Structures are given as C-alpha cells and as structure tokens.
Amino acid sequence: MKLLLIEDEPQIANLLKAGLEREGYAADWVADGVGGEKRIELYHADYDLVILDLMLPGKDGLEICKSVRAKGITVPILVLTAKSYVDDKVTALDSGADDYLTKPFDFKELLSRIRTLMRRPKEKLTTELRSGGIVLNPVSRKVFLDGKEIKLTLKEFGILEYLMRYPNKVVTRDDVLFNVWDFHFDSFSNVVDVHINHLRKKINNKKRGNFLETIRGVGYRINSTADESAAA
Ligand code: CA
C-alpha cells in the first residue's frame, strides 16, 4: 500500500511518514499545495490513499480536493485539519474528501481511519489476488500458499502484492522500488534483490516450478502457470 502525504509542517510530516512506514505503508511527502495537486493529477494511480492537510501554502486543501474530483480522480482522500468547526468538516466532505481527522489526533486513530478507507468497496483494494497457488489478501495482509499461511515481512508482502497485480508481465526493479518504497529511494541500491531473494525462498516450490522468476538484466515476473505446468 502506498500513500501520498500532503502536509506543509515538516515535523508533522516526518512523524507521520515514519509512523506509516513502521506500519508497512510506503509514504511520499509533498509539502505544498500546488506540488501536491500536481502529484495527485499525474500519479494518483500509484497511490492507495492521499492524506491531505487543509491549510497549505500555494493551494488550499479543499481547492485541491474539488479540482481533482472534478477531473474524475477517485483516489481516497483523508483530510487533516486544524479546524474543528463542524462547517469545515462538512465542507471537506462536500469537496470530495472521503474522511477527515482533526489535529491534534492520535496516530492509532489515523491508522484506524486509513484501514477503514482501504476496506471500502474499491476493486483495486479489496479483491484477493490469486495466482499459481498463492492467495494474497491486500486488506488482511495475509498470504496463503496451497491453503497454508506464509509469513512475510512487510516489504516482502508489498513486493509480492505489487507483482501479483501484473501476472505474467515483466516488472522492472525500478517499478518495484517506485511502488513499494518511497519516491526518493536510491535506485542504485540492491535492496529489492535482497527482498526478492527472501521472498522467492518462501514462495517458490520445487513441485510447481518457479512462481517468482527473475528475468536477468530486466526484472521480475510472476508466472501464474507455474502450478498448472507442474500438475500437467
Ligand atoms: Ca498546514
């Protein structure tokens, strides 16, 4: 799961980003309204949720909300607001936000709101991913191989979830970095390969062939027919 955080106060943003990453979410941070709006417009498909502060330099959060909704962008938006007046909450929801949280808030409360928004009927988020004997549930964050649960680390889970959304397609290392880590991650690092190796040991099975393949010099591929070819 990848989140976009639009918040101009560095202290709050850093705390949120660190907290979210501890929970296994990748989080990108943009500190101004204009840049935030642009990021949503160009990259909304990469994010599962936007956390949007209302009082922002450049462009107000409510304006951003209205303008991206007017463009037909449906990414869930959770508004953070220092204002606690009822009218502002109503305005936020009327502007197309899915939920709001008043500052100061409890981090646990934020996590609970995020989970609720993720559970809302939205095909991309709630559908179990099934391929080659593996079932992955993005909401409960559980993975089963032939009906048995496999324990994955948060990053391994993130990588597998991402790859399983594109079965039988070659996904590059940079794609994985961009979607599972945050926007500024050093792409020269071999961190993806390390996690992929661990993941492969957990999910590849001699009987069914390699479910997670490495395409040398290019990237990785989920082979959804690994079980069928083994059974044949
Ligand atoms: Ca602010």
Coordinates of C-alpha atoms and ligand atoms in Angstrom, one line a residue:
M1 CA 0.0 0.0 0.0
K2 CA 1.4 3.4 -1.0
L3 CA 0.2 6.7 0.5
L4 CA 0.7 10.3 -0.5
L5 CA 1.1 12.8 2.3
I6 CA 0.5 16.5 1.5
E7 CA 1.4 18.5 4.6
D8 CA 3.5 21.7 5.0
E9 CA 4.7 21.2 8.5
P10 CA 7.9 19.2 8.4
Q11 CA 7.7 18.0 12.0
I12 CA 4.2 16.5 11.5
A13 CA 5.1 15.2 8.1
N14 CA 8.2 13.4 9.3
L15 CA 6.4 11.9 12.2
L16 CA 3.6 10.7 10.0
K17 CA 5.9 9.3 7.4
A18 CA 8.0 7.4 9.9
G19 CA 4.9 6.1 11.7
L20 CA 3.3 5.0 8.4
E21 CA 6.5 3.3 7.3
R22 CA 6.7 1.4 10.6
E23 CA 3.2 0.1 9.8
G24 CA 4.4 -1.2 6.4
Y25 CA 3.0 1.6 4.2
A26 CA 5.2 3.4 1.7
A27 CA 4.6 7.1 2.0
D28 CA 5.6 10.0 -0.3
W29 CA 5.6 13.5 1.1
V30 CA 4.8 16.8 -0.7
A31 CA 5.0 20.0 1.3
D32 CA 2.9 22.5 -0.7
G33 CA -0.5 22.7 -2.3
V34 CA 0.5 23.2 -5.9
G35 CA 3.0 20.4 -5.9
G36 CA 0.6 18.2 -4.1
E37 CA -2.2 18.7 -6.6
K38 CA 0.2 18.1 -9.5
R39 CA 1.4 14.8 -7.8
I40 CA -2.2 13.6 -7.4
E41 CA -3.1 14.5 -11.0
L42 CA -0.1 12.8 -12.5
Y43 CA 0.4 9.8 -10.2
H44 CA -2.9 9.1 -8.5
A45 CA -2.9 5.6 -9.9
D46 CA 0.2 4.8 -7.9
Y47 CA -1.4 5.7 -4.5
D48 CA -4.0 3.8 -2.4
L49 CA -4.7 6.9 -0.3
V50 CA -4.0 10.6 -0.1
I51 CA -3.6 12.3 3.3
L52 CA -4.3 15.9 2.7
D53 CA -3.7 18.9 5.1
L54 CA -6.2 21.8 4.5
M55 CA -4.0 24.8 5.3
L56 CA -1.3 24.6 2.7
P57 CA 0.9 27.2 1.0
G58 CA 0.2 27.5 -2.7
K59 CA -3.2 26.0 -2.8
D60 CA -5.7 25.2 -0.1
G61 CA -6.5 21.5 0.5
L62 CA -10.2 22.0 -0.1
E63 CA -9.5 23.5 -3.5
I64 CA -7.2 20.6 -4.3
C65 CA -9.9 18.2 -3.4
K66 CA -12.5 19.9 -5.5
S67 CA -10.3 20.2 -8.5
V68 CA -9.0 16.6 -8.6
R69 CA -12.6 15.2 -8.1
A70 CA -13.8 17.5 -10.9
K71 CA -11.2 15.7 -13.1
G72 CA -12.7 12.3 -12.2
I73 CA -9.8 11.2 -10.0
T74 CA -11.2 8.8 -7.4
V75 CA -8.2 8.0 -5.1
P76 CA -9.5 8.0 -1.5
I77 CA -8.6 11.3 0.3
L78 CA -8.4 11.7 4.1
V79 CA -8.3 15.3 5.1
L80 CA -6.3 16.5 8.1
T81 CA -7.5 19.8 9.5
A82 CA -6.6 22.0 12.4
K83 CA -10.0 23.5 12.3
S84 CA -12.6 21.8 14.4
Y85 CA -15.7 23.6 13.3
V86 CA -18.5 21.4 12.1
D87 CA -18.9 23.5 9.0
D88 CA -15.3 22.8 7.8
K89 CA -15.8 19.1 8.2
V90 CA -19.0 19.3 6.1
T91 CA -17.2 21.5 3.5
A92 CA -14.3 18.9 3.4
L93 CA -16.7 16.0 2.7
D94 CA -18.7 18.2 0.2
S95 CA -15.5 18.9 -1.6
G96 CA -14.9 15.2 -2.3
A97 CA -12.9 14.1 0.8
D98 CA -13.7 10.6 2.0
D99 CA -13.0 11.3 5.6
Y100 CA -11.4 13.9 7.9
L101 CA -9.4 14.0 11.1
T102 CA -8.9 17.0 13.3
K103 CA -5.4 17.9 14.5
P104 CA -4.1 17.1 17.0
F105 CA -5.0 13.5 16.5
D106 CA -3.9 10.1 17.9
F107 CA -1.8 8.1 15.5
K108 CA -3.8 5.0 16.2
E109 CA -6.9 6.8 15.2
L110 CA -5.3 7.8 11.9
L111 CA -4.3 4.2 11.3
S112 CA -7.8 3.0 12.0
R113 CA -9.3 5.6 9.6
I114 CA -6.8 4.5 6.9
R115 CA -7.8 0.9 7.3
T116 CA -11.5 1.8 7.1
L117 CA -10.9 3.7 3.9
M118 CA -8.9 0.8 2.5
R119 CA -11.8 -1.5 3.2
R120 CA -14.3 0.5 1.3
P121 CA -15.5 -1.3 -1.8
K122 CA -12.9 -0.4 -4.4
E123 CA -12.0 -3.3 -6.6
K124 CA -8.3 -2.5 -6.6
L125 CA -8.0 -2.8 -2.9
T126 CA -10.4 -5.4 -1.7
T127 CA -10.1 -8.2 -4.3
E128 CA -8.0 -11.1 -3.3
L129 CA -5.1 -11.7 -5.7
R130 CA -4.8 -15.4 -6.8
S131 CA -2.1 -16.8 -8.9
G132 CA -0.2 -20.1 -9.1
G133 CA -1.5 -21.5 -5.8
I134 CA -0.9 -18.2 -4.0
V135 CA -3.7 -16.2 -2.5
L136 CA -2.9 -12.7 -1.2
N137 CA -5.4 -10.6 0.6
P138 CA -4.4 -6.9 0.5
V139 CA -6.7 -5.9 3.4
S140 CA -5.9 -8.6 6.0
R141 CA -2.4 -8.7 4.6
K142 CA -2.2 -12.5 4.6
V143 CA -0.7 -14.7 2.1
F144 CA -1.5 -18.4 1.6
L145 CA 0.3 -21.0 -0.5
D146 CA -1.8 -24.0 -1.2
G147 CA -4.1 -23.0 1.7
K148 CA -1.2 -22.7 4.2
E149 CA -0.4 -19.2 5.5
I150 CA 3.1 -18.0 4.7
K151 CA 4.6 -15.3 7.0
L152 CA 6.1 -12.5 5.0
T153 CA 7.8 -9.3 6.2
L154 CA 6.1 -6.0 5.3
K155 CA 8.4 -5.3 2.4
E156 CA 8.1 -8.9 1.1
F157 CA 4.4 -8.5 1.2
G158 CA 4.5 -5.2 -0.6
I159 CA 6.6 -6.6 -3.4
L160 CA 4.5 -9.7 -3.8
E161 CA 1.3 -7.7 -3.8
Y162 CA 2.7 -5.4 -6.5
L163 CA 4.0 -8.2 -8.7
M164 CA 0.7 -10.2 -8.4
R165 CA -1.2 -7.2 -9.8
Y166 CA 0.7 -7.8 -13.0
P167 CA 0.8 -11.6 -13.5
N168 CA 3.0 -12.8 -16.4
K169 CA 4.3 -9.4 -17.1
V170 CA 7.9 -8.5 -16.5
V171 CA 8.2 -5.8 -13.9
T172 CA 11.4 -3.9 -13.6
R173 CA 13.4 -3.4 -10.4
D174 CA 12.7 0.4 -10.7
D175 CA 9.0 -0.3 -10.9
V176 CA 9.2 -2.2 -7.7
L177 CA 11.3 0.4 -6.0
F178 CA 9.0 3.2 -7.1
N179 CA 5.8 1.4 -5.9
V180 CA 6.9 -0.3 -2.8
W181 CA 9.4 2.2 -1.4
D182 CA 9.0 5.9 -1.5
F183 CA 9.6 8.4 -4.2
H184 CA 13.2 9.3 -3.3
F185 CA 14.6 5.9 -2.8
D186 CA 18.1 5.3 -4.1
S187 CA 17.6 3.2 -7.2
F188 CA 21.2 2.0 -7.2
S189 CA 20.7 0.0 -4.1
N190 CA 20.3 -3.7 -4.4
V191 CA 17.7 -3.7 -1.6
V192 CA 15.0 -5.1 -4.0
D193 CA 17.1 -8.1 -5.0
V194 CA 17.7 -8.9 -1.3
H195 CA 14.0 -8.9 -0.5
I196 CA 13.1 -10.7 -3.7
N197 CA 15.6 -13.5 -2.8
H198 CA 14.0 -13.9 0.6
L199 CA 10.6 -13.9 -0.9
R200 CA 11.5 -16.4 -3.5
K201 CA 12.7 -18.9 -0.9
K202 CA 9.3 -18.6 0.9
I203 CA 7.0 -18.9 -2.1
N204 CA 8.8 -20.9 -4.8
N205 CA 8.1 -24.6 -4.6
K206 CA 10.0 -27.3 -6.3
K207 CA 6.9 -29.2 -7.2
R208 CA 5.2 -26.4 -9.0
G209 CA 8.2 -24.7 -10.6
N210 CA 9.2 -21.1 -10.1
F211 CA 6.3 -18.8 -9.4
L212 CA 8.5 -15.8 -8.9
E213 CA 11.0 -15.6 -11.7
T214 CA 14.0 -13.3 -12.2
I215 CA 14.5 -12.1 -15.8
R216 CA 18.1 -11.4 -15.8
G217 CA 19.0 -7.8 -16.5
V218 CA 15.3 -6.8 -16.8
G219 CA 13.3 -7.5 -13.7
Y220 CA 10.9 -10.0 -12.2
R221 CA 7.9 -11.9 -13.3
I222 CA 5.1 -13.8 -11.6
N223 CA 4.5 -17.0 -13.6
S224 CA 0.8 -17.8 -12.9
T225 CA 1.1 -21.1 -14.8
A226 CA 3.7 -22.5 -12.5
D227 CA 1.3 -24.7 -10.8
E228 CA -0.5 -25.8 -13.9
S229 CA 2.6 -26.9 -15.7
A230 CA 3.7 -28.8 -12.7
A231 CA 0.4 -30.6 -12.4
A232 CA 0.3 -31.5 -16.1
Ligands
CA1 CA -0.8 23.2 7.3

